[in-house]
mmCIF file of N, CA, C and O in Angstrom:
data_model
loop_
_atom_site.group_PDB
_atom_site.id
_atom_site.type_symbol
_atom_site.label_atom_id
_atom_site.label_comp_id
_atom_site.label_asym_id
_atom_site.label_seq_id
_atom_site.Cartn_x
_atom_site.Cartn_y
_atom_site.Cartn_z
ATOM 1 N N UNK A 1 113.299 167.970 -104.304
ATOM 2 C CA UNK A 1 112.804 168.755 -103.181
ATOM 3 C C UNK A 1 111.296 168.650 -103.151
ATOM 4 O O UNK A 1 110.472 169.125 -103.933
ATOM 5 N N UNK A 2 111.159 168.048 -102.261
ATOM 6 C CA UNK A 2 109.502 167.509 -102.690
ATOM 7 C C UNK A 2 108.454 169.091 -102.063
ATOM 8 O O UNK A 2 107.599 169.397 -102.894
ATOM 9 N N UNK A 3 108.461 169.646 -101.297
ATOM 10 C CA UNK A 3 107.841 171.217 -101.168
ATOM 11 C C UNK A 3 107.775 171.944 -102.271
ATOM 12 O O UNK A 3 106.736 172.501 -102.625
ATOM 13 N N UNK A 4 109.167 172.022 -103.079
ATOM 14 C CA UNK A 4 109.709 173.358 -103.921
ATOM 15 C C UNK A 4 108.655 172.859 -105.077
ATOM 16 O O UNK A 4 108.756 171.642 -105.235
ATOM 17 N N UNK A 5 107.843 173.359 -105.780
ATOM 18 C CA UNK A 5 107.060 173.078 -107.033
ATOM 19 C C UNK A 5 107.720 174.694 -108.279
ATOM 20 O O UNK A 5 107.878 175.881 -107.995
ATOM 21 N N UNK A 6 107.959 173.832 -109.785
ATOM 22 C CA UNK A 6 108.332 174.669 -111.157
ATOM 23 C C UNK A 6 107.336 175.757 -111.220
ATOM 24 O O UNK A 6 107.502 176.769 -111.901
ATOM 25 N N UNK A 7 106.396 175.545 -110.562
ATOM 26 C CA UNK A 7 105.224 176.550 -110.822
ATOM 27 C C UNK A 7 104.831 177.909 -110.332
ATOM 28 O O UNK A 7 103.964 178.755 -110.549
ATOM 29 N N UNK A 8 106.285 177.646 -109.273
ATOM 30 C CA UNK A 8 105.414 178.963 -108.060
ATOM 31 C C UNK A 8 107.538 179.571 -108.655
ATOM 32 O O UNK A 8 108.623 178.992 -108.602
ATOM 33 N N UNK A 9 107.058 181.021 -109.158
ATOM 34 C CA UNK A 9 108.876 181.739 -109.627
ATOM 35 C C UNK A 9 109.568 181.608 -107.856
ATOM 36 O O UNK A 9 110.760 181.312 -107.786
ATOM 37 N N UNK A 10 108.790 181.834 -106.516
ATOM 38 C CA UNK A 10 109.557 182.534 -106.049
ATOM 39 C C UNK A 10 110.417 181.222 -105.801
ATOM 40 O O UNK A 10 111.426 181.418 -105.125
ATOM 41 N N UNK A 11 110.256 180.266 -106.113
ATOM 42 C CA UNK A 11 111.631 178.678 -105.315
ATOM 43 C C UNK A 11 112.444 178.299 -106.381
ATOM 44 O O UNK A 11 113.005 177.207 -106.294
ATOM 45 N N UNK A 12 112.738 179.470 -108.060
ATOM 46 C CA UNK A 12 113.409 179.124 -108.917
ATOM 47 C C UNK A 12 114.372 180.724 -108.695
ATOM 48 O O UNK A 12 113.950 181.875 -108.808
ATOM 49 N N UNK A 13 115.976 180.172 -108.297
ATOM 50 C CA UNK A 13 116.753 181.349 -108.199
ATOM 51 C C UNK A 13 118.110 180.720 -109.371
ATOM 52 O O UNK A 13 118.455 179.561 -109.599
ATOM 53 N N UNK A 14 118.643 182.065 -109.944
ATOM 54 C CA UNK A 14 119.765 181.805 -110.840
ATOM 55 C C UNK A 14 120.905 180.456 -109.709
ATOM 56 O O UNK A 14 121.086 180.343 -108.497
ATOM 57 N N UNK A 15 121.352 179.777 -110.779
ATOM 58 C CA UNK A 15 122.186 178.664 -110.513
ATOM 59 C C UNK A 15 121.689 177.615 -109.339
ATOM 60 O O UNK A 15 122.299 177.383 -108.295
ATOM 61 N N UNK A 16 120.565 177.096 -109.715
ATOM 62 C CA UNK A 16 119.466 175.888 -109.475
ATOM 63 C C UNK A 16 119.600 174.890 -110.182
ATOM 64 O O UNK A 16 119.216 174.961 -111.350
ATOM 65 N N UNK A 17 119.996 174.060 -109.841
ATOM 66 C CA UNK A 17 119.758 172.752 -110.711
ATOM 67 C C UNK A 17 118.534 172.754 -111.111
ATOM 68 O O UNK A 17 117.886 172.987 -110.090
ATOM 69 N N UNK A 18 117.643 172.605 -112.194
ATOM 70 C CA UNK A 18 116.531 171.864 -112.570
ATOM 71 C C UNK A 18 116.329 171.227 -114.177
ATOM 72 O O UNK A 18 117.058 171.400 -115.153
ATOM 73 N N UNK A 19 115.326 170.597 -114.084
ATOM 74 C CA UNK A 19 115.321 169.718 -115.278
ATOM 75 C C UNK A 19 113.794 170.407 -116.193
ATOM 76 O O UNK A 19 112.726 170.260 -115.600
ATOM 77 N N UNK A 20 113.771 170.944 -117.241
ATOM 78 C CA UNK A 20 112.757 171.703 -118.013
ATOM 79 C C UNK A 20 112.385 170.927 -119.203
ATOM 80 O O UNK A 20 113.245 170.272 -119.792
ATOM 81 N N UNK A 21 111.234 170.954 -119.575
ATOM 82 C CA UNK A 21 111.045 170.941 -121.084
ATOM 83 C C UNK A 21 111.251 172.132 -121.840
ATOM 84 O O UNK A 21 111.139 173.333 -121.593
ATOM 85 N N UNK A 22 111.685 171.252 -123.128
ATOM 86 C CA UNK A 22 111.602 172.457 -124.275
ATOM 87 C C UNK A 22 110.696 172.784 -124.975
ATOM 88 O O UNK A 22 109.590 172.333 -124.677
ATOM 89 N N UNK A 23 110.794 173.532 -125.962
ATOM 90 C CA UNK A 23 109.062 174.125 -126.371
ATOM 91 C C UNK A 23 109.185 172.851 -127.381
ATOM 92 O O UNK A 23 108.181 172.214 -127.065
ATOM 93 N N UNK A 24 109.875 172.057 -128.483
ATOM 94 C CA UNK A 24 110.031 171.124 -128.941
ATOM 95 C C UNK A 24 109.793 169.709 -128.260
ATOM 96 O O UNK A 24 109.825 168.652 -128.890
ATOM 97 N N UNK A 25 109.603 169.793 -127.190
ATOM 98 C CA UNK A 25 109.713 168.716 -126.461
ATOM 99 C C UNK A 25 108.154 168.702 -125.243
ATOM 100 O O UNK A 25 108.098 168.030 -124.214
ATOM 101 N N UNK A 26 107.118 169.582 -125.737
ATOM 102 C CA UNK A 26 106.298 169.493 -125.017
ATOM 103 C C UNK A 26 105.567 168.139 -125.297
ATOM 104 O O UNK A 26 105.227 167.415 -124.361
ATOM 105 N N UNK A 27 105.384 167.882 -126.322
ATOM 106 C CA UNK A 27 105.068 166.754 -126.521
ATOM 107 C C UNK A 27 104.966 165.445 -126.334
ATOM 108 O O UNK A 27 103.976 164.724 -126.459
ATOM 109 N N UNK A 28 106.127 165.168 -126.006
ATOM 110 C CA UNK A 28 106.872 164.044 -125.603
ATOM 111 C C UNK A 28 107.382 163.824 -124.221
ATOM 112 O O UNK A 28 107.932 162.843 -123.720
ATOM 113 N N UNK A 29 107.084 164.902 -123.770
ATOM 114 C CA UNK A 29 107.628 165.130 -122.114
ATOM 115 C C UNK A 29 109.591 165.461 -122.169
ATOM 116 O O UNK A 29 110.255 165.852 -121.209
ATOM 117 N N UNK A 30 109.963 165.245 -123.156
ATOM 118 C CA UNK A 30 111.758 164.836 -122.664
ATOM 119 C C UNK A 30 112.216 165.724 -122.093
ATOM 120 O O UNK A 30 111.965 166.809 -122.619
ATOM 121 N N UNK A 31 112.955 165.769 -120.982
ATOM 122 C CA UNK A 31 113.606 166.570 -119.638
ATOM 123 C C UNK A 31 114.629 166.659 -119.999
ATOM 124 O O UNK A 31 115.288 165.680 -120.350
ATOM 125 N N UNK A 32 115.099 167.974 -120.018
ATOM 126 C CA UNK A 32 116.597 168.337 -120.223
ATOM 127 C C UNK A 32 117.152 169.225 -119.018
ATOM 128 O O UNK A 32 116.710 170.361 -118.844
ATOM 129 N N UNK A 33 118.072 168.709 -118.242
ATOM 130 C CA UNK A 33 118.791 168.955 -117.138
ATOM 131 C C UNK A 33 119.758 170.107 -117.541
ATOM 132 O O UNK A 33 120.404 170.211 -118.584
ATOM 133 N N UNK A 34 119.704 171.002 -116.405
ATOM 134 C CA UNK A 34 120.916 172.657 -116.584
ATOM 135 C C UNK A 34 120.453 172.802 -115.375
ATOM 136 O O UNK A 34 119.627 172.303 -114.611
ATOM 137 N N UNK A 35 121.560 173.987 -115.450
ATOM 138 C CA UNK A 35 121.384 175.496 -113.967
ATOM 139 C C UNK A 35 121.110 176.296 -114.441
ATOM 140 O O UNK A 35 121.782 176.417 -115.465
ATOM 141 N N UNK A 36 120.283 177.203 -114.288
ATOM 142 C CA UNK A 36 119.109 178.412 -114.274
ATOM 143 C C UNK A 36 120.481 179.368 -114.484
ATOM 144 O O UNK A 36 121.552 179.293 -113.882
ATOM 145 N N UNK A 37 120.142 180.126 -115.358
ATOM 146 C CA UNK A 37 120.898 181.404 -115.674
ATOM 147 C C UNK A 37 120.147 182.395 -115.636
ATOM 148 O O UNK A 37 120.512 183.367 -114.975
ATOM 149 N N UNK A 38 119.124 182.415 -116.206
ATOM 150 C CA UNK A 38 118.395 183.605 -116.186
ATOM 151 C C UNK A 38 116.708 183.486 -115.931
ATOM 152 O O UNK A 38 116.232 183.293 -117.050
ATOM 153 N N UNK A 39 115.807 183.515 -115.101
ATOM 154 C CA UNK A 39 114.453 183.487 -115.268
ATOM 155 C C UNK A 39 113.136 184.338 -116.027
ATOM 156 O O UNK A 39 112.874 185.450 -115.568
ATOM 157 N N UNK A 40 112.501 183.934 -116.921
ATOM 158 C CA UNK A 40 112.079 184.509 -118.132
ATOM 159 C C UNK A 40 110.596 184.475 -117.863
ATOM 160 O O UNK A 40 109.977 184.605 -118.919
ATOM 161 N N UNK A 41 109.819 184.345 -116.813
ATOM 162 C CA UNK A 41 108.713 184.423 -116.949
ATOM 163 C C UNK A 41 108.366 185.718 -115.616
ATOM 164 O O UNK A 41 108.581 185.562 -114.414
ATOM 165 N N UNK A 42 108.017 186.463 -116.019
ATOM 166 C CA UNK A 42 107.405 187.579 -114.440
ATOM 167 C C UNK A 42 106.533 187.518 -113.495
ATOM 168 O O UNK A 42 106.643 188.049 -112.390
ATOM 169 N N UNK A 43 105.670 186.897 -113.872
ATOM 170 C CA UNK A 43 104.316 186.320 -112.543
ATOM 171 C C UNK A 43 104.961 185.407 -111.729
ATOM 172 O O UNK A 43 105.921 184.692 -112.017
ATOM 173 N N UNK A 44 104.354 185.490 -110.688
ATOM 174 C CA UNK A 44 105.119 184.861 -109.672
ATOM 175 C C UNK A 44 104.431 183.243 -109.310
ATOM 176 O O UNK A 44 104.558 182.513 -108.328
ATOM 177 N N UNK A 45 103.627 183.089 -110.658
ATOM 178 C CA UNK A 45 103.094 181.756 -110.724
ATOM 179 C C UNK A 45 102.533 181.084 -112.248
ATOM 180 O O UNK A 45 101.769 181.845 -112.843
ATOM 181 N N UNK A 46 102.787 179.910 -112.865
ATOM 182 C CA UNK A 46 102.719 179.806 -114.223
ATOM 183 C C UNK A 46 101.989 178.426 -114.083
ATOM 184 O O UNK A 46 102.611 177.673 -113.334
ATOM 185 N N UNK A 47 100.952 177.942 -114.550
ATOM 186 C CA UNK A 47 100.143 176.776 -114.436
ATOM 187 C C UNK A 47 101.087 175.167 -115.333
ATOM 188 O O UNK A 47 100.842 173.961 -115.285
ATOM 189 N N UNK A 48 102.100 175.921 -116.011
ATOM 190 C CA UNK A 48 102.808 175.289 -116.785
ATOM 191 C C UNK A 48 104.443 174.804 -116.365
ATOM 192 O O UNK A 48 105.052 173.738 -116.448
ATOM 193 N N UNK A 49 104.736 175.969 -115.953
ATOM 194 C CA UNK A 49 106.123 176.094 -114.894
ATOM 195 C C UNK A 49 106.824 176.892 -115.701
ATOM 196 O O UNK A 49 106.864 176.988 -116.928
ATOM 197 N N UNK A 50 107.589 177.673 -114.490
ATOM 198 C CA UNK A 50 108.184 179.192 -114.735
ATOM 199 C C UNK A 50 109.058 178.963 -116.097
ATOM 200 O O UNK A 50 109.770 177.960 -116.080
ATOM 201 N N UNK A 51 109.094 179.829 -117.362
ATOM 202 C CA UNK A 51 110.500 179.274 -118.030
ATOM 203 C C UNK A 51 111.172 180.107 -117.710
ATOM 204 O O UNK A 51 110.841 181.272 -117.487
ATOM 205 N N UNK A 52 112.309 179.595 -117.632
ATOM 206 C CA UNK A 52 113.897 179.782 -117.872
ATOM 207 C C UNK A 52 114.773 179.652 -118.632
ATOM 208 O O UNK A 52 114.598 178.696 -119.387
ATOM 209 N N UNK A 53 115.777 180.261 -118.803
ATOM 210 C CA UNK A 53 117.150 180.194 -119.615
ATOM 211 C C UNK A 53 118.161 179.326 -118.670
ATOM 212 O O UNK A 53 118.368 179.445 -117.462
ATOM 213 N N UNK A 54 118.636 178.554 -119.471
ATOM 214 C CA UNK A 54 119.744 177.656 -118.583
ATOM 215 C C UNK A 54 121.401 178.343 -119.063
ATOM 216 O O UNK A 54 121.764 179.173 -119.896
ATOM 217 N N UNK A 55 121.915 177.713 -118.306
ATOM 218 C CA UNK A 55 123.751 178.227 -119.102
ATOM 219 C C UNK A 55 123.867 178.085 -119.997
ATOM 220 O O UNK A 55 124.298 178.959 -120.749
ATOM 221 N N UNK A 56 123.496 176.752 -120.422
ATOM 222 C CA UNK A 56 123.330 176.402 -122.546
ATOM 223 C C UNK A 56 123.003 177.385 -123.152
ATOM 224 O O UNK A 56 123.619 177.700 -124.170
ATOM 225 N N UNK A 57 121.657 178.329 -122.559
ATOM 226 C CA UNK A 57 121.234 178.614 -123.941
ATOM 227 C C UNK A 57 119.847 178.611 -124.299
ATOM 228 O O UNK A 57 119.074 179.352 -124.906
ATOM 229 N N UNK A 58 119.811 177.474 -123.684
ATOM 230 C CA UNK A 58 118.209 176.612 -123.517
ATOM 231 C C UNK A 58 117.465 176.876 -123.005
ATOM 232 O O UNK A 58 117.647 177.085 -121.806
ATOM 233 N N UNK A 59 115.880 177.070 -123.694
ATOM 234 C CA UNK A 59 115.025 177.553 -123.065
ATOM 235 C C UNK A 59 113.953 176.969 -122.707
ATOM 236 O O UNK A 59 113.566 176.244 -123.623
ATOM 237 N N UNK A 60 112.928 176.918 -121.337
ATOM 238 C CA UNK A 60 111.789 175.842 -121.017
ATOM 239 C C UNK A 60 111.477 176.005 -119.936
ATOM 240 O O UNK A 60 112.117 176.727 -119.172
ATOM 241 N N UNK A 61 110.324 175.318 -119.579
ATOM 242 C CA UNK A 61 109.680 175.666 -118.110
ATOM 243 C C UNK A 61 109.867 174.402 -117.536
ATOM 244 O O UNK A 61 109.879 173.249 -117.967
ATOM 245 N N UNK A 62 110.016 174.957 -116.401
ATOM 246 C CA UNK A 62 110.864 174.083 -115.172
ATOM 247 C C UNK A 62 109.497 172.896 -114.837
ATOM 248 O O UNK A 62 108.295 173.144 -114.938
ATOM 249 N N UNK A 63 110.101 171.654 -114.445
ATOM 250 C CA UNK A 63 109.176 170.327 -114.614
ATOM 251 C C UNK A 63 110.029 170.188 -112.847
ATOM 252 O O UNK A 63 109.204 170.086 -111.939
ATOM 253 N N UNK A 64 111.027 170.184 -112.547
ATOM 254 C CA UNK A 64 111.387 169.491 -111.348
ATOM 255 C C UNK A 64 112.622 170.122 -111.124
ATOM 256 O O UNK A 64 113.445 170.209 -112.035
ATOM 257 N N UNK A 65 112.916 170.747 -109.562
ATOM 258 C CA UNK A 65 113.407 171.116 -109.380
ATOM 259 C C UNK A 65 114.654 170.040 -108.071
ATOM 260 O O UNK A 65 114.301 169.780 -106.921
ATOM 261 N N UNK A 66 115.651 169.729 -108.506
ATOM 262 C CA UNK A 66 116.803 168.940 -108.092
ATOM 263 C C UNK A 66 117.231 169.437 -106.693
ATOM 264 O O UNK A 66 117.102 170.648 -106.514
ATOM 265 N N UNK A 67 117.811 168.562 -105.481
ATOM 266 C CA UNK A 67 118.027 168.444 -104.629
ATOM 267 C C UNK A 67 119.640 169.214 -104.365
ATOM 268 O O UNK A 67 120.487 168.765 -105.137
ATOM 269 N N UNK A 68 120.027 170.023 -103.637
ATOM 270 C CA UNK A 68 121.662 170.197 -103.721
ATOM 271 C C UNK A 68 122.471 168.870 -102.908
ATOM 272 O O UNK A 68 123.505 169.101 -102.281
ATOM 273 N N UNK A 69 122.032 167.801 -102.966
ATOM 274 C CA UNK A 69 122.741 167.002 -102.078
ATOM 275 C C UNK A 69 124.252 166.323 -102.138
ATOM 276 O O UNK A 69 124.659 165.639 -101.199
#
């Protein structure tokens, strides 16, 4: 979705496809793909991208947010 940016909470809603890093994985960039279960950051803007909880389990701030197509 080329508009929607990880950075701004209000375009991340529970059961979103998106692809996050992990806090292990800042490093390296590696993207790990889920649906948003729960959103974990409160400002309604994060220079890093909002984190979230996915269905896994998994936790990380959103890098790109996926198309419903």
């Amino acid at each position: 979705m080329p508009g929607l940016s990880g950075t701004e909470r209000k375009n991340i809603v529970p059961g979103l496809a998106v692809s996050i890093v992990l806090k292990q994985d800042q490093r390296s960039g590696n993207l790990t793909e889920g649906v948003v279960k729960d959103i974990l950051t409160k400002s309604p803007h994060h220079p890093h991208g909002i984190k979230v909880r996915l269905e896994t389990g998994e936790v990380g701030r959103v890098k790109e947010i996926h198309d419903e197509e």
